[in-house]
Amino acid sequence: MSSNVPNFLEITQLPSKPEYGSKTNTNLYSREFLSLKNQKNDYSQAGPITGIANPVYYPSALGIALGRFISPYLFVSYYLGRIFNLLMYALLAFFAVKKSKRYQLPLFVVAFLPYTLWITAGYNYDALYYGVILLFLSQLTNLFTEEKGISLKQMVRISLTGLLLVFCKAPMAFLIILPFFLPKKVFASNKVRLQALGMLAFSSVLIFAWVKQGMILEKLRLIFGRTLPDTAGVAGENVGRVDYFLAHPLYTLTTGLRTVFDIPSTIKDSIASPQPFLNKIYSSGAVELFNILLVALLFVLVSLQLDFQVSKRIKTVTVVLFGAITAGVIYAISGDSRVFHIGDLTVAGVQGRYHFYILAFLPIFLEKPVKKIFDRKTVVSERTNDFNIQKFVVSAVLVMTFVNTCIGLFGYL
């Protein structure tokens, strides 16, 4: 990157982290920022390729490229990059809801959780993660309710969808295993099931290749007589961390359990405060309570609306996969020195937004107990009541989105 690229924070004299105590928000509407122009980058000295560019950033990169093409000013490409990221999420969420046969309302509610819209409108890989989770669950619930027998095409499609999760958060790719625990009788034929298992094996190879691409490229370069920059320091840190965890099993277990027990709290915080930087500046207790109560009510209503049930076997496998995913996320985050050091009591960097997949699956687990409590036959037995609930859910989601968007705009302006 060119050394003469302007430093936005130095020019605007605004803090990058107002949540650390400053009462001045970082805003991107200042005259100084709007006057900044794009700078050309010099990649000639970037060195050898050490990995493959993650396609999760392609939408925002496309927006930035378009912005550079139509305007010389940085703010145009900056905002177009964010807008394209949000558009990608919107398209994935749209197709997830559209293609779902009997899980549309839960997907709609989860897609509009305030923190998902807030996060996907920025520069990150969560836009693809959230969208793919919705698309995956849309196809999975279609398999749960398939009456004609699951075809190979359906299994290939859901496997490829799940495969995309490795680009966002590798542990989430465990979910592609779930459809293969469906009973044999739901498949169109035993041949289809065997072919689908072959697809799973192929997907597993691709996942491994992506996760270990650095090692694979290094081996290939050694074979062809080329060398990579020395990464022994990073590798040594990873090995040292693993060795420490293995040598201190009690510490590893207790730290992991504390982090797991913190998950409900972190999820609650993400729902209550989708714009966490506001907490240090403005009192937002009323909004937090509004978000928590409304989201809880919406989950109860969409669970009442479900007209299918999932077997105990699938629920058990799902919980086991959730455990594997959580363990993988905790381990991955423990390697980030910004949020964890050996000796910490919890892995503080495991944020509530990482557990979006749990919220997406939640109505499936709530369906049975909620119907027992509220007696579905009495409460929503008529189609009119069903329609009224759907109408209320859509209206409530729009109100929740409007309120939180206004608060976000107020915080930045």
mmCIF file of C-alpha atoms in Angstrom:
data_model
loop_
_atom_site.group_PDB
_atom_site.id
_atom_site.type_symbol
_atom_site.label_atom_id
_atom_site.label_comp_id
_atom_site.label_asym_id
_atom_site.label_seq_id
_atom_site.Cartn_x
_atom_site.Cartn_y
_atom_site.Cartn_z
ATOM 1 C CA MET A 1 0.000 0.000 0.000
ATOM 2 C CA SER A 2 1.246 3.484 -0.809
ATOM 3 C CA SER A 3 2.839 5.316 2.105
ATOM 4 C CA ASN A 4 1.082 8.606 1.245
ATOM 5 C CA VAL A 5 -2.421 7.302 1.934
ATOM 6 C CA PRO A 6 -4.098 9.890 4.214
ATOM 7 C CA ASN A 7 -4.960 8.943 7.787
ATOM 8 C CA PHE A 8 -8.654 9.648 8.269
ATOM 9 C CA LEU A 9 -8.443 9.808 12.070
ATOM 10 C CA GLU A 10 -5.582 12.313 12.004
ATOM 11 C CA ILE A 11 -7.391 14.521 9.512
ATOM 12 C CA THR A 12 -10.757 14.559 11.271
ATOM 13 C CA GLN A 13 -9.373 14.517 14.829
ATOM 14 C CA LEU A 14 -12.163 12.113 15.805
ATOM 15 C CA PRO A 15 -11.652 9.006 17.960
ATOM 16 C CA SER A 16 -12.063 5.599 16.380
ATOM 17 C CA LYS A 17 -13.514 4.048 19.553
ATOM 18 C CA PRO A 18 -16.001 6.415 21.245
ATOM 19 C CA GLU A 19 -17.219 3.485 23.363
ATOM 20 C CA TYR A 20 -13.983 3.750 25.334
ATOM 21 C CA GLY A 21 -15.181 6.871 27.101
ATOM 22 C CA SER A 22 -15.183 9.741 24.619
ATOM 23 C CA LYS A 23 -18.458 11.589 24.148
ATOM 24 C CA THR A 24 -17.542 12.496 20.580
ATOM 25 C CA ASN A 25 -18.767 10.025 17.992
ATOM 26 C CA THR A 26 -16.752 9.038 14.991
ATOM 27 C CA ASN A 27 -18.871 10.272 12.099
ATOM 28 C CA LEU A 28 -18.174 10.001 8.416
ATOM 29 C CA TYR A 29 -20.052 13.120 7.383
ATOM 30 C CA SER A 30 -17.359 15.655 8.240
ATOM 31 C CA ARG A 31 -16.124 18.048 5.574
ATOM 32 C CA GLU A 32 -12.598 16.665 5.924
ATOM 33 C CA PHE A 33 -13.685 13.112 5.221
ATOM 34 C CA LEU A 34 -15.917 14.080 2.304
ATOM 35 C CA SER A 35 -12.995 15.885 0.667
ATOM 36 C CA LEU A 36 -10.627 12.896 0.750
ATOM 37 C CA LYS A 37 -9.780 11.436 -2.654
ATOM 38 C CA ASN A 38 -8.988 7.873 -3.652
ATOM 39 C CA GLN A 39 -5.329 6.876 -3.649
ATOM 40 C CA LYS A 40 -3.733 4.308 -5.928
ATOM 41 C CA ASN A 41 -2.139 1.361 -4.186
ATOM 42 C CA ASP A 42 1.184 -0.159 -5.189
ATOM 43 C CA TYR A 43 1.134 -3.946 -4.910
ATOM 44 C CA SER A 44 4.402 -4.505 -6.771
ATOM 45 C CA GLN A 45 6.228 -5.052 -3.466
ATOM 46 C CA ALA A 46 3.488 -7.148 -1.890
ATOM 47 C CA GLY A 47 5.604 -10.306 -2.003
ATOM 48 C CA PRO A 48 4.598 -13.857 -2.930
ATOM 49 C CA ILE A 49 1.038 -15.114 -2.704
ATOM 50 C CA THR A 50 0.429 -16.822 0.644
ATOM 51 C CA GLY A 51 -3.228 -17.703 0.158
ATOM 52 C CA ILE A 52 -6.350 -17.309 -1.939
ATOM 53 C CA ALA A 53 -8.393 -14.126 -1.577
ATOM 54 C CA ASN A 54 -11.537 -14.884 0.384
ATOM 55 C CA PRO A 55 -14.559 -14.504 -1.949
ATOM 56 C CA VAL A 56 -16.619 -13.258 0.978
ATOM 57 C CA TYR A 57 -15.199 -9.780 0.326
ATOM 58 C CA TYR A 58 -16.023 -9.713 -3.394
ATOM 59 C CA PRO A 59 -19.360 -7.839 -3.048
ATOM 60 C CA SER A 60 -17.839 -4.983 -1.043
ATOM 61 C CA ALA A 61 -14.821 -4.962 -3.377
ATOM 62 C CA LEU A 62 -17.212 -4.637 -6.320
ATOM 63 C CA GLY A 63 -18.888 -1.676 -4.635
ATOM 64 C CA ILE A 64 -15.523 -0.027 -3.989
ATOM 65 C CA ALA A 65 -14.466 -0.594 -7.603
ATOM 66 C CA LEU A 66 -17.715 0.930 -8.845
ATOM 67 C CA GLY A 67 -17.243 3.898 -6.532
ATOM 68 C CA ARG A 68 -13.706 4.482 -7.805
ATOM 69 C CA PHE A 69 -15.023 4.314 -11.367
ATOM 70 C CA ILE A 70 -17.801 6.872 -10.944
ATOM 71 C CA SER A 71 -16.131 9.285 -8.513
ATOM 72 C CA PRO A 72 -12.626 10.315 -7.406
ATOM 73 C CA TYR A 73 -13.811 10.802 -3.810
ATOM 74 C CA LEU A 74 -13.219 8.213 -1.123
ATOM 75 C CA PHE A 75 -16.620 8.517 0.557
ATOM 76 C CA VAL A 76 -18.389 7.313 -2.609
ATOM 77 C CA SER A 77 -16.430 4.069 -2.859
ATOM 78 C CA TYR A 78 -16.505 3.668 0.933
ATOM 79 C CA TYR A 79 -20.288 3.745 1.122
ATOM 80 C CA LEU A 80 -20.843 1.746 -2.062
ATOM 81 C CA GLY A 81 -18.655 -1.000 -0.618
ATOM 82 C CA ARG A 82 -20.855 -1.148 2.468
ATOM 83 C CA ILE A 83 -24.060 -0.947 0.437
ATOM 84 C CA PHE A 84 -23.010 -3.841 -1.805
ATOM 85 C CA ASN A 85 -22.245 -5.940 1.262
ATOM 86 C CA LEU A 86 -25.737 -5.245 2.586
ATOM 87 C CA LEU A 87 -27.264 -5.973 -0.823
ATOM 88 C CA MET A 88 -25.594 -9.386 -0.880
ATOM 89 C CA TYR A 89 -27.135 -10.204 2.491
ATOM 90 C CA ALA A 90 -30.518 -8.884 1.356
ATOM 91 C CA LEU A 91 -30.468 -11.107 -1.740
ATOM 92 C CA LEU A 92 -29.503 -14.213 0.242
ATOM 93 C CA ALA A 93 -32.200 -13.507 2.837
ATOM 94 C CA PHE A 94 -34.774 -12.883 0.103
ATOM 95 C CA PHE A 95 -34.086 -16.186 -1.647
ATOM 96 C CA ALA A 96 -34.021 -18.024 1.686
ATOM 97 C CA VAL A 97 -37.508 -16.795 2.579
ATOM 98 C CA LYS A 98 -38.815 -17.203 -0.970
ATOM 99 C CA LYS A 99 -37.599 -20.792 -1.377
ATOM 100 C CA SER A 100 -38.710 -21.949 2.068
ATOM 101 C CA LYS A 101 -41.960 -23.898 2.040
ATOM 102 C CA ARG A 102 -42.893 -23.958 5.730
ATOM 103 C CA TYR A 103 -40.268 -21.945 7.597
ATOM 104 C CA GLN A 104 -40.718 -18.554 5.983
ATOM 105 C CA LEU A 105 -41.881 -16.563 8.997
ATOM 106 C CA PRO A 106 -39.043 -17.649 11.341
ATOM 107 C CA LEU A 107 -36.482 -16.893 8.623
ATOM 108 C CA PHE A 108 -38.041 -13.473 8.080
ATOM 109 C CA VAL A 109 -37.811 -12.621 11.788
ATOM 110 C CA VAL A 110 -34.225 -13.832 12.156
ATOM 111 C CA ALA A 111 -33.143 -12.040 8.974
ATOM 112 C CA PHE A 112 -34.320 -8.720 10.419
ATOM 113 C CA LEU A 113 -32.752 -8.972 13.864
ATOM 114 C CA PRO A 114 -31.351 -5.448 14.366
ATOM 115 C CA TYR A 115 -27.759 -6.504 14.889
ATOM 116 C CA THR A 116 -27.707 -8.475 11.634
ATOM 117 C CA LEU A 117 -28.654 -5.396 9.623
ATOM 118 C CA TRP A 118 -26.207 -3.241 11.557
ATOM 119 C CA ILE A 119 -23.289 -5.612 11.073
ATOM 120 C CA THR A 120 -23.938 -6.556 7.445
ATOM 121 C CA ALA A 121 -23.930 -2.873 6.502
ATOM 122 C CA GLY A 122 -20.219 -2.757 7.340
ATOM 123 C CA TYR A 123 -17.020 -4.311 6.047
ATOM 124 C CA ASN A 124 -16.988 -7.882 7.339
ATOM 125 C CA TYR A 125 -17.673 -11.488 6.369
ATOM 126 C CA ASP A 126 -20.771 -11.783 8.572
ATOM 127 C CA ALA A 127 -23.007 -10.665 5.701
ATOM 128 C CA LEU A 128 -22.275 -13.918 3.871
ATOM 129 C CA TYR A 129 -22.365 -15.934 7.104
ATOM 130 C CA TYR A 130 -25.843 -14.710 8.070
ATOM 131 C CA GLY A 131 -27.206 -15.020 4.553
ATOM 132 C CA VAL A 132 -25.862 -18.535 3.993
ATOM 133 C CA ILE A 133 -27.228 -19.707 7.361
ATOM 134 C CA LEU A 134 -30.681 -18.507 6.299
ATOM 135 C CA LEU A 135 -30.363 -20.157 2.884
ATOM 136 C CA PHE A 136 -29.081 -23.397 4.409
ATOM 137 C CA LEU A 137 -31.914 -23.559 6.940
ATOM 138 C CA SER A 138 -34.458 -22.789 4.229
ATOM 139 C CA GLN A 139 -33.309 -25.849 2.287
ATOM 140 C CA LEU A 140 -32.924 -27.989 5.404
ATOM 141 C CA THR A 141 -36.494 -27.388 6.570
ATOM 142 C CA ASN A 142 -37.683 -28.176 3.047
ATOM 143 C CA LEU A 143 -35.964 -31.553 3.425
ATOM 144 C CA PHE A 144 -37.709 -32.063 6.774
ATOM 145 C CA THR A 145 -41.083 -31.670 5.075
ATOM 146 C CA GLU A 146 -40.305 -33.301 1.708
ATOM 147 C CA GLU A 147 -43.099 -35.704 0.748
ATOM 148 C CA LYS A 148 -41.888 -37.089 -2.592
ATOM 149 C CA GLY A 149 -38.483 -38.254 -1.408
ATOM 150 C CA ILE A 150 -35.261 -36.263 -1.209
ATOM 151 C CA SER A 151 -33.453 -36.093 -4.544
ATOM 152 C CA LEU A 152 -29.730 -35.967 -5.270
ATOM 153 C CA LYS A 153 -30.177 -32.464 -6.656
ATOM 154 C CA GLN A 154 -31.518 -31.267 -3.307
ATOM 155 C CA MET A 155 -28.621 -32.844 -1.403
ATOM 156 C CA VAL A 156 -26.020 -31.387 -3.756
ATOM 157 C CA ARG A 157 -27.612 -27.962 -3.455
ATOM 158 C CA ILE A 158 -27.656 -27.947 0.352
ATOM 159 C CA SER A 159 -24.099 -29.328 0.513
ATOM 160 C CA LEU A 160 -22.810 -26.551 -1.741
ATOM 161 C CA THR A 161 -24.696 -23.979 0.319
ATOM 162 C CA GLY A 162 -23.196 -25.302 3.543
ATOM 163 C CA LEU A 163 -19.787 -25.343 1.912
ATOM 164 C CA LEU A 164 -19.932 -21.544 1.624
ATOM 165 C CA LEU A 165 -19.827 -21.304 5.423
ATOM 166 C CA VAL A 166 -16.147 -22.246 5.431
ATOM 167 C CA PHE A 167 -15.366 -18.871 3.836
ATOM 168 C CA CYS A 168 -16.937 -17.074 6.815
ATOM 169 C CA LYS A 169 -16.373 -19.160 9.926
ATOM 170 C CA ALA A 170 -14.874 -22.589 9.294
ATOM 171 C CA PRO A 171 -16.491 -24.369 12.306
ATOM 172 C CA MET A 172 -19.957 -23.555 10.907
ATOM 173 C CA ALA A 173 -19.284 -25.977 8.063
ATOM 174 C CA PHE A 174 -20.092 -28.798 10.507
ATOM 175 C CA LEU A 175 -23.740 -28.085 9.676
ATOM 176 C CA ILE A 176 -23.443 -29.782 6.273
ATOM 177 C CA ILE A 177 -23.397 -33.101 8.154
ATOM 178 C CA LEU A 178 -26.922 -32.599 9.513
ATOM 179 C CA PRO A 179 -28.994 -33.572 6.419
ATOM 180 C CA PHE A 180 -27.245 -36.944 6.273
ATOM 181 C CA PHE A 181 -28.786 -37.959 9.596
ATOM 182 C CA LEU A 182 -32.262 -37.941 8.092
ATOM 183 C CA PRO A 183 -33.892 -41.409 8.002
ATOM 184 C CA LYS A 184 -33.114 -43.561 4.960
ATOM 185 C CA LYS A 185 -36.795 -43.740 4.065
ATOM 186 C CA VAL A 186 -37.010 -40.009 3.286
ATOM 187 C CA PHE A 187 -34.541 -40.315 0.399
ATOM 188 C CA ALA A 188 -35.826 -41.061 -3.085
ATOM 189 C CA SER A 189 -33.660 -44.195 -3.142
ATOM 190 C CA ASN A 190 -30.707 -45.765 -1.379
ATOM 191 C CA LYS A 191 -28.588 -44.881 -4.425
ATOM 192 C CA VAL A 192 -29.379 -41.203 -3.916
ATOM 193 C CA ARG A 193 -28.305 -41.429 -0.282
ATOM 194 C CA LEU A 194 -24.988 -43.076 -1.204
ATOM 195 C CA GLN A 195 -24.320 -40.490 -3.901
ATOM 196 C CA ALA A 196 -25.091 -37.750 -1.391
ATOM 197 C CA LEU A 197 -22.583 -39.267 1.040
ATOM 198 C CA GLY A 198 -20.011 -39.090 -1.742
ATOM 199 C CA MET A 199 -20.847 -35.409 -2.118
ATOM 200 C CA LEU A 200 -20.313 -34.958 1.619
ATOM 201 C CA ALA A 201 -16.875 -36.593 1.386
ATOM 202 C CA PHE A 202 -15.942 -34.344 -1.532
ATOM 203 C CA SER A 203 -17.139 -31.274 0.382
ATOM 204 C CA SER A 204 -15.050 -32.321 3.381
ATOM 205 C CA VAL A 205 -11.948 -32.454 1.188
ATOM 206 C CA LEU A 206 -12.669 -28.960 -0.138
ATOM 207 C CA ILE A 207 -13.194 -27.632 3.391
ATOM 208 C CA PHE A 208 -9.898 -29.122 4.540
ATOM 209 C CA ALA A 209 -8.123 -27.688 1.494
ATOM 210 C CA TRP A 210 -9.467 -24.213 2.216
ATOM 211 C CA VAL A 211 -8.637 -24.274 5.920
ATOM 212 C CA LYS A 212 -5.135 -25.609 5.253
ATOM 213 C CA GLN A 213 -4.471 -23.629 2.074
ATOM 214 C CA GLY A 214 -1.405 -21.959 3.589
ATOM 215 C CA MET A 215 0.189 -25.308 4.365
ATOM 216 C CA ILE A 216 -0.744 -26.689 0.934
ATOM 217 C CA LEU A 217 0.714 -23.678 -0.899
ATOM 218 C CA GLU A 218 3.874 -23.932 1.178
ATOM 219 C CA LYS A 219 4.283 -27.602 0.258
ATOM 220 C CA LEU A 220 3.722 -26.815 -3.415
ATOM 221 C CA ARG A 221 6.319 -24.045 -3.333
ATOM 222 C CA LEU A 222 8.831 -26.369 -1.708
ATOM 223 C CA ILE A 223 8.168 -28.947 -4.416
ATOM 224 C CA PHE A 224 8.798 -26.350 -7.126
ATOM 225 C CA GLY A 225 11.842 -24.893 -5.357
ATOM 226 C CA ARG A 226 10.318 -21.677 -4.075
ATOM 227 C CA THR A 227 10.096 -20.370 -0.522
ATOM 228 C CA LEU A 228 7.565 -18.369 1.437
ATOM 229 C CA PRO A 229 8.243 -15.637 4.000
ATOM 230 C CA ASP A 230 9.147 -17.073 7.391
ATOM 231 C CA THR A 231 5.972 -17.845 9.388
ATOM 232 C CA ALA A 232 7.663 -19.813 12.128
ATOM 233 C CA GLY A 233 6.685 -17.225 14.735
ATOM 234 C CA VAL A 234 2.961 -17.567 14.050
ATOM 235 C CA ALA A 235 3.182 -21.345 13.816
ATOM 236 C CA GLY A 236 5.132 -21.444 17.073
ATOM 237 C CA GLU A 237 2.456 -19.405 18.854
ATOM 238 C CA ASN A 238 -0.266 -21.790 17.678
ATOM 239 C CA VAL A 239 1.695 -24.868 18.710
ATOM 240 C CA GLY A 240 2.486 -23.292 22.078
ATOM 241 C CA ARG A 241 -1.179 -22.536 22.699
ATOM 242 C CA VAL A 242 -2.227 -26.082 21.835
ATOM 243 C CA ASP A 243 0.518 -27.541 24.012
ATOM 244 C CA TYR A 244 -0.563 -25.375 26.934
ATOM 245 C CA PHE A 245 -4.221 -26.366 26.569
ATOM 246 C CA LEU A 246 -3.286 -30.057 26.421
ATOM 247 C CA ALA A 247 -0.905 -29.784 29.372
ATOM 248 C CA HIS A 248 -3.516 -28.021 31.534
ATOM 249 C CA PRO A 249 -6.790 -29.880 30.901
ATOM 250 C CA LEU A 250 -8.538 -28.495 34.002
ATOM 251 C CA TYR A 251 -7.824 -24.908 32.980
ATOM 252 C CA THR A 252 -8.888 -25.662 29.414
ATOM 253 C CA LEU A 253 -12.137 -27.279 30.576
ATOM 254 C CA THR A 254 -13.116 -24.565 33.049
ATOM 255 C CA THR A 255 -12.248 -21.748 30.645
ATOM 256 C CA GLY A 256 -14.265 -23.421 27.914
ATOM 257 C CA LEU A 257 -17.257 -23.996 30.208
ATOM 258 C CA ARG A 258 -17.248 -20.406 31.453
ATOM 259 C CA THR A 259 -17.210 -19.197 27.869
ATOM 260 C CA VAL A 260 -20.067 -21.540 26.940
ATOM 261 C CA PHE A 261 -22.128 -20.399 29.933
ATOM 262 C CA ASP A 262 -21.592 -16.811 28.786
ATOM 263 C CA ILE A 263 -23.202 -17.529 25.404
ATOM 264 C CA PRO A 264 -26.833 -16.793 26.439
ATOM 265 C CA SER A 265 -25.685 -13.494 27.929
ATOM 266 C CA THR A 266 -23.716 -12.501 24.826
ATOM 267 C CA ILE A 267 -26.653 -13.384 22.566
ATOM 268 C CA LYS A 268 -28.949 -11.307 24.766
ATOM 269 C CA ASP A 269 -26.537 -8.377 24.612
ATOM 270 C CA SER A 270 -26.369 -8.546 20.805
ATOM 271 C CA ILE A 271 -30.155 -8.466 20.563
ATOM 272 C CA ALA A 272 -30.606 -5.768 23.202
ATOM 273 C CA SER A 273 -27.820 -3.488 21.966
ATOM 274 C CA PRO A 274 -27.268 -3.891 18.218
ATOM 275 C CA GLN A 275 -25.193 -0.676 18.285
ATOM 276 C CA PRO A 276 -23.031 -1.316 21.379
ATOM 277 C CA PHE A 277 -20.978 1.869 20.999
ATOM 278 C CA LEU A 278 -24.047 3.841 22.137
ATOM 279 C CA ASN A 279 -24.013 2.259 25.601
ATOM 280 C CA LYS A 280 -21.105 4.405 26.798
ATOM 281 C CA ILE A 281 -22.610 7.593 25.449
ATOM 282 C CA TYR A 282 -26.376 7.402 25.841
ATOM 283 C CA SER A 283 -28.655 5.609 28.265
ATOM 284 C CA SER A 284 -30.458 3.041 26.113
ATOM 285 C CA GLY A 285 -32.135 0.869 28.757
ATOM 286 C CA ALA A 286 -35.618 1.437 27.337
ATOM 287 C CA VAL A 287 -34.523 0.408 23.848
ATOM 288 C CA GLU A 288 -32.738 -2.678 25.182
ATOM 289 C CA LEU A 289 -35.886 -3.768 27.023
ATOM 290 C CA PHE A 290 -37.980 -3.055 23.925
ATOM 291 C CA ASN A 291 -35.714 -5.205 21.734
ATOM 292 C CA ILE A 292 -35.545 -8.115 24.183
ATOM 293 C CA LEU A 293 -39.298 -8.264 24.843
ATOM 294 C CA LEU A 294 -40.266 -7.841 21.197
ATOM 295 C CA VAL A 295 -37.795 -10.441 19.911
ATOM 296 C CA ALA A 296 -38.929 -12.903 22.610
ATOM 297 C CA LEU A 297 -42.563 -12.359 21.626
ATOM 298 C CA LEU A 298 -41.764 -12.803 17.937
ATOM 299 C CA PHE A 299 -39.973 -16.098 18.573
ATOM 300 C CA VAL A 300 -42.959 -17.380 20.557
ATOM 301 C CA LEU A 301 -45.360 -16.434 17.759
ATOM 302 C CA VAL A 302 -43.326 -17.919 14.903
ATOM 303 C CA SER A 303 -42.860 -21.114 16.932
ATOM 304 C CA LEU A 304 -46.632 -21.350 17.331
ATOM 305 C CA GLN A 305 -46.968 -20.996 13.562
ATOM 306 C CA LEU A 306 -44.794 -24.000 12.724
ATOM 307 C CA ASP A 307 -46.844 -26.843 11.262
ATOM 308 C CA PHE A 308 -44.142 -29.530 11.285
ATOM 309 C CA GLN A 309 -42.037 -31.278 13.907
ATOM 310 C CA VAL A 310 -38.455 -32.499 13.863
ATOM 311 C CA SER A 311 -37.486 -35.878 15.301
ATOM 312 C CA LYS A 312 -35.579 -36.193 18.576
ATOM 313 C CA ARG A 313 -32.721 -37.750 16.635
ATOM 314 C CA ILE A 314 -32.264 -34.690 14.439
ATOM 315 C CA LYS A 315 -32.537 -32.378 17.444
ATOM 316 C CA THR A 316 -29.907 -34.400 19.308
ATOM 317 C CA VAL A 317 -27.521 -34.351 16.342
ATOM 318 C CA THR A 318 -28.122 -30.616 15.956
ATOM 319 C CA VAL A 319 -27.212 -29.969 19.596
ATOM 320 C CA VAL A 320 -24.053 -32.085 19.224
ATOM 321 C CA LEU A 321 -23.079 -30.118 16.107
ATOM 322 C CA PHE A 322 -23.749 -26.878 17.971
ATOM 323 C CA GLY A 323 -21.321 -28.089 20.629
ATOM 324 C CA ALA A 324 -18.665 -28.880 18.016
ATOM 325 C CA ILE A 325 -19.161 -25.496 16.343
ATOM 326 C CA THR A 326 -18.959 -23.663 19.665
ATOM 327 C CA ALA A 327 -15.767 -25.506 20.625
ATOM 328 C CA GLY A 328 -14.258 -24.667 17.234
ATOM 329 C CA VAL A 329 -15.179 -20.990 17.536
ATOM 330 C CA ILE A 330 -13.782 -20.752 21.073
ATOM 331 C CA TYR A 331 -10.524 -22.378 19.999
ATOM 332 C CA ALA A 332 -10.208 -20.130 16.937
ATOM 333 C CA ILE A 333 -10.874 -16.953 18.924
ATOM 334 C CA SER A 334 -8.415 -18.005 21.628
ATOM 335 C CA GLY A 335 -5.691 -17.487 19.035
ATOM 336 C CA ASP A 336 -6.509 -13.771 18.796
ATOM 337 C CA SER A 337 -4.163 -11.968 21.189
ATOM 338 C CA ARG A 338 -6.429 -8.921 21.177
ATOM 339 C CA VAL A 339 -9.131 -10.727 23.155
ATOM 340 C CA PHE A 340 -7.455 -13.681 24.877
ATOM 341 C CA HIS A 341 -4.228 -14.468 26.672
ATOM 342 C CA ILE A 342 -3.198 -17.648 28.432
ATOM 343 C CA GLY A 343 -4.485 -17.347 31.991
ATOM 344 C CA ASP A 344 -7.718 -15.500 31.153
ATOM 345 C CA LEU A 345 -10.812 -17.013 32.770
ATOM 346 C CA THR A 346 -12.928 -16.789 29.614
ATOM 347 C CA VAL A 347 -12.398 -16.304 25.885
ATOM 348 C CA ALA A 348 -13.924 -12.843 25.835
ATOM 349 C CA GLY A 349 -13.814 -12.468 22.059
ATOM 350 C CA VAL A 350 -16.634 -14.987 21.466
ATOM 351 C CA GLN A 351 -19.372 -12.474 20.700
ATOM 352 C CA GLY A 352 -23.103 -13.054 20.654
ATOM 353 C CA ARG A 353 -23.314 -12.280 16.938
ATOM 354 C CA TYR A 354 -21.267 -15.411 16.212
ATOM 355 C CA HIS A 355 -24.185 -17.555 17.416
ATOM 356 C CA PHE A 356 -26.640 -16.390 14.776
ATOM 357 C CA TYR A 357 -27.097 -20.016 13.694
ATOM 358 C CA ILE A 358 -28.557 -20.865 17.130
ATOM 359 C CA LEU A 359 -31.215 -18.167 16.787
ATOM 360 C CA ALA A 360 -32.057 -19.385 13.279
ATOM 361 C CA PHE A 361 -32.694 -22.911 14.586
ATOM 362 C CA LEU A 362 -34.407 -21.781 17.807
ATOM 363 C CA PRO A 363 -38.068 -21.911 16.622
ATOM 364 C CA ILE A 364 -37.595 -25.598 15.735
ATOM 365 C CA PHE A 365 -36.669 -26.314 19.349
ATOM 366 C CA LEU A 366 -39.295 -23.968 20.809
ATOM 367 C CA GLU A 367 -42.188 -25.303 18.728
ATOM 368 C CA LYS A 368 -43.187 -28.183 20.993
ATOM 369 C CA PRO A 369 -42.871 -26.520 24.440
ATOM 370 C CA VAL A 370 -44.497 -23.290 23.233
ATOM 371 C CA LYS A 371 -47.495 -25.161 21.841
ATOM 372 C CA LYS A 372 -47.845 -27.061 25.103
ATOM 373 C CA ILE A 373 -47.839 -23.848 27.116
ATOM 374 C CA PHE A 374 -50.186 -21.852 24.906
ATOM 375 C CA ASP A 375 -52.283 -24.719 23.523
ATOM 376 C CA ARG A 376 -51.971 -24.152 19.790
ATOM 377 C CA LYS A 377 -55.394 -25.737 19.110
ATOM 378 C CA THR A 378 -57.080 -23.081 21.227
ATOM 379 C CA VAL A 379 -54.997 -20.060 20.352
ATOM 380 C CA VAL A 380 -54.423 -20.250 16.604
ATOM 381 C CA SER A 381 -56.624 -22.988 15.299
ATOM 382 C CA GLU A 382 -58.289 -20.866 12.599
ATOM 383 C CA ARG A 383 -56.708 -19.563 9.428
ATOM 384 C CA THR A 384 -57.863 -16.057 10.324
ATOM 385 C CA ASN A 385 -55.848 -16.131 13.524
ATOM 386 C CA ASP A 386 -52.846 -17.453 11.608
ATOM 387 C CA PHE A 387 -53.104 -14.566 9.177
ATOM 388 C CA ASN A 388 -53.439 -12.040 12.008
ATOM 389 C CA ILE A 389 -50.317 -13.423 13.678
ATOM 390 C CA GLN A 390 -48.374 -13.209 10.416
ATOM 391 C CA LYS A 391 -49.569 -9.645 9.931
ATOM 392 C CA PHE A 392 -48.543 -8.701 13.472
ATOM 393 C CA VAL A 393 -45.111 -10.343 13.107
ATOM 394 C CA VAL A 394 -44.345 -8.484 9.874
ATOM 395 C CA SER A 395 -45.503 -5.170 11.348
ATOM 396 C CA ALA A 396 -43.526 -5.704 14.566
ATOM 397 C CA VAL A 397 -40.363 -6.518 12.614
ATOM 398 C CA LEU A 398 -40.736 -3.341 10.563
ATOM 399 C CA VAL A 399 -41.252 -1.248 13.712
ATOM 400 C CA MET A 400 -38.212 -2.850 15.378
ATOM 401 C CA THR A 401 -36.093 -2.173 12.294
ATOM 402 C CA PHE A 402 -37.279 1.435 12.062
ATOM 403 C CA VAL A 403 -36.641 2.182 15.757
ATOM 404 C CA ASN A 404 -33.139 0.700 15.792
ATOM 405 C CA THR A 405 -32.199 2.335 12.486
ATOM 406 C CA CYS A 406 -33.248 5.739 13.799
ATOM 407 C CA ILE A 407 -31.210 5.200 16.964
ATOM 408 C CA GLY A 408 -28.179 4.202 14.902
ATOM 409 C CA LEU A 409 -28.506 7.318 12.733
ATOM 410 C CA PHE A 410 -28.879 9.506 15.810
ATOM 411 C CA GLY A 411 -25.774 7.977 17.366
ATOM 412 C CA TYR A 412 -23.625 8.689 14.327
ATOM 413 C CA LEU A 413 -25.024 12.099 13.507
#
